[in-house]
Amino acid sequence: MATKIRLQRGGRKGYAFYRIVIADVRAPRDGKFTEKIGTYNPNTNPAAVDLNFDRALYWVETGAQPTDTVRNILKSEGVYLMKHLRGGVKKGAFDEATAQKKFDAWKADKQNGLNKVAEAEAKAKKEAAAEALKAEKAVNEAIAKKVADKKAAAAAAKAEEEAAAVAEAATEETAEAPAAEEAPAEA
């Protein structure tokens, strides 16, 4: 029986979630499968992969053919590297302990790379938030300045109106005073 390592879709519409399964080549994508060896969630950043490493390595060594996406997942998890190292052990190029050391070194280097990427992403996110805050403060200051200018203009206009009203009242009083003085003189 020819076997294939493939993804079996789950999840809801617009939020795909996959199981990594071993299935017969003739089985449909979401149909019958032999064994579930892991899960793959492409919705997270980075994509979350939960893989039973030993079973995946067993199936790759027994000849199960992965789909393109599953092959990329298995390569990123180190299954193909371990298969390659085990082939070197079988040929006598090095022993099992050396192969395990090489694999552990690769895994540690990969984890360091992922940590650096995560740190860089967190730093970029923090800087973007700081820039957004700075821009928001600048906008708020501009709005506050406009409001202050508007209030100052309104206060100046009110002061002018009051001054004009006082001046009018003063001119009316001066106009009434001579008229009042003239009226008794005529009598």
C-alpha positions as CSV (number, residue, x, y, z in Angstrom):
1,M,0.0,0.0,0.0
2,A,1.4,3.4,-1.0
3,T,1.2,5.9,1.8
4,K,1.3,9.7,1.8
5,I,1.9,12.2,4.5
6,R,-0.7,14.9,4.0
7,L,-2.7,17.6,5.7
8,Q,-6.3,17.0,6.7
9,R,-8.3,20.2,6.9
10,G,-10.2,21.2,10.0
11,G,-11.3,24.4,11.7
12,R,-13.9,26.8,10.6
13,K,-14.5,28.9,7.5
14,G,-11.7,31.5,7.2
15,Y,-9.7,29.9,10.0
16,A,-8.1,26.7,8.7
17,F,-6.5,24.2,11.0
18,Y,-4.8,21.1,9.8
19,R,-3.9,17.6,11.1
20,I,-0.8,16.0,9.7
21,V,-1.9,12.4,8.9
22,I,-0.6,9.3,7.2
23,A,-3.1,8.2,4.6
24,D,-3.5,5.9,1.6
25,V,-2.7,7.7,-1.7
26,R,-6.2,7.0,-3.0
27,A,-8.0,8.4,0.1
28,P,-9.5,11.9,-0.2
29,R,-8.0,14.8,1.6
30,D,-10.4,14.8,4.6
31,G,-11.1,11.1,4.4
32,K,-9.9,7.9,6.1
33,F,-6.3,8.0,7.4
34,T,-3.9,5.5,9.1
35,E,-2.4,7.6,11.8
36,K,-2.3,11.2,13.0
37,I,1.2,12.4,13.6
38,G,0.7,16.1,14.4
39,T,-1.1,19.4,13.8
40,Y,-0.4,22.5,11.8
41,N,-2.0,25.9,12.5
42,P,-1.0,28.5,9.8
43,N,-3.1,31.2,11.5
44,T,-0.4,32.1,14.1
45,N,2.8,34.0,13.5
46,P,5.0,31.9,13.2
47,A,2.8,29.0,12.2
48,A,2.3,26.5,15.1
49,V,3.4,23.0,14.4
50,D,2.9,20.1,16.9
51,L,4.6,17.1,15.5
52,N,5.3,13.6,16.9
53,F,8.9,13.6,15.7
54,D,9.6,9.9,16.1
55,R,6.5,8.8,14.2
56,A,7.2,11.3,11.4
57,L,10.8,10.1,11.1
58,Y,9.6,6.5,11.1
59,W,7.1,7.1,8.3
60,V,9.6,9.1,6.2
61,E,12.2,6.3,6.6
62,T,9.6,3.7,5.5
63,G,8.9,5.5,2.3
64,A,5.8,7.6,2.9
65,Q,5.7,10.5,0.4
66,P,4.8,13.9,1.9
67,T,2.9,16.6,0.0
68,D,4.9,19.8,-0.7
69,T,3.6,21.7,2.3
70,V,4.1,18.7,4.7
71,R,7.7,18.3,3.3
72,N,8.4,21.9,4.2
73,I,7.0,21.4,7.7
74,L,9.1,18.3,8.2
75,K,12.2,20.0,6.9
76,S,11.6,22.9,9.3
77,E,11.1,20.5,12.2
78,G,14.4,18.6,11.3
79,V,12.9,15.3,10.3
80,Y,14.8,15.2,7.0
81,L,18.0,16.3,8.7
82,M,17.7,13.4,11.2
83,K,17.0,11.0,8.3
84,H,20.1,12.2,6.6
85,L,22.2,11.9,9.8
86,R,20.9,8.3,10.4
87,G,21.9,7.5,6.8
88,G,25.4,8.6,7.7
89,V,25.4,6.4,10.7
90,K,24.3,3.4,8.6
91,K,27.1,4.1,6.2
92,G,29.6,4.4,9.0
93,A,30.5,8.0,8.4
94,F,30.0,8.8,12.1
95,D,28.4,7.3,15.2
96,E,25.0,7.8,16.7
97,A,26.3,10.2,19.4
98,T,27.9,12.5,16.8
99,A,24.7,12.5,14.8
100,Q,22.7,13.4,17.9
101,K,25.2,16.2,18.7
102,K,24.9,17.6,15.2
103,F,21.1,17.5,15.3
104,D,21.0,19.2,18.8
105,A,23.4,21.9,17.5
106,W,21.1,22.5,14.5
107,K,18.0,22.6,16.7
108,A,19.7,25.1,19.1
109,D,20.8,27.3,16.2
110,K,17.3,27.2,14.8
111,Q,15.8,28.1,18.1
112,N,18.2,31.0,18.5
113,G,17.2,32.3,15.1
114,L,13.5,32.0,16.0
115,N,14.2,33.9,19.3
116,K,16.0,36.6,17.4
117,V,13.1,37.0,14.9
118,A,10.6,37.1,17.8
119,E,12.7,39.7,19.6
120,A,13.0,41.8,16.5
121,E,9.3,41.5,15.9
122,A,8.5,42.5,19.5
123,K,11.0,45.4,19.2
124,A,9.4,46.6,15.9
125,K,6.0,46.4,17.4
126,K,7.1,48.4,20.5
127,E,8.7,51.0,18.3
128,A,5.6,51.2,16.1
129,A,3.5,51.7,19.2
130,A,5.9,54.5,20.4
131,E,5.7,56.2,17.0
132,A,1.9,56.0,17.0
133,L,1.8,57.5,20.5
134,K,4.2,60.2,19.4
135,A,2.0,61.0,16.4
136,E,-1.1,61.0,18.5
137,K,0.5,63.4,21.0
138,A,1.5,65.7,18.1
139,V,-2.1,65.6,16.8
140,N,-3.5,66.3,20.3
141,E,-1.1,69.2,20.7
142,A,-2.1,70.7,17.4
143,I,-5.8,70.3,18.3
144,A,-5.1,71.9,21.8
145,K,-3.3,74.8,20.1
146,K,-6.2,75.3,17.7
147,V,-8.7,75.2,20.6
148,A,-6.5,77.7,22.6
149,D,-6.2,80.0,19.6
150,K,-10.0,79.8,19.1
151,K,-10.6,80.6,22.7
152,A,-8.1,83.5,22.6
153,A,-9.8,84.8,19.5
154,A,-13.2,84.5,21.2
155,A,-11.9,86.2,24.3
156,A,-10.3,89.0,22.3
157,A,-13.6,89.5,20.3
158,K,-15.5,89.6,23.6
159,A,-13.1,92.1,25.0
160,E,-13.5,94.2,21.9
161,E,-17.3,94.0,22.1
162,E,-17.1,95.0,25.8
163,A,-14.8,97.9,25.0
164,A,-17.0,99.0,22.2
165,A,-20.1,98.8,24.5
166,V,-18.2,100.8,27.2
167,A,-17.2,103.3,24.6
168,E,-20.8,103.6,23.3
169,A,-22.1,104.0,26.8
170,A,-19.5,106.7,27.4
171,T,-20.4,108.6,24.2
172,E,-24.1,108.3,25.1
173,E,-23.5,109.7,28.5
174,T,-21.4,112.6,27.1
175,A,-24.1,113.3,24.5
176,E,-26.9,113.3,27.1
177,A,-24.9,115.5,29.5
178,P,-24.7,118.5,27.2
179,A,-28.4,118.1,26.2
180,A,-29.4,118.0,29.9
181,E,-27.3,121.2,30.5
182,E,-28.9,123.0,27.5
183,A,-32.5,122.2,28.5
184,P,-32.4,124.1,31.8
185,A,-30.7,127.0,30.2
186,E,-33.7,127.6,27.9
187,A,-36.2,127.6,30.6
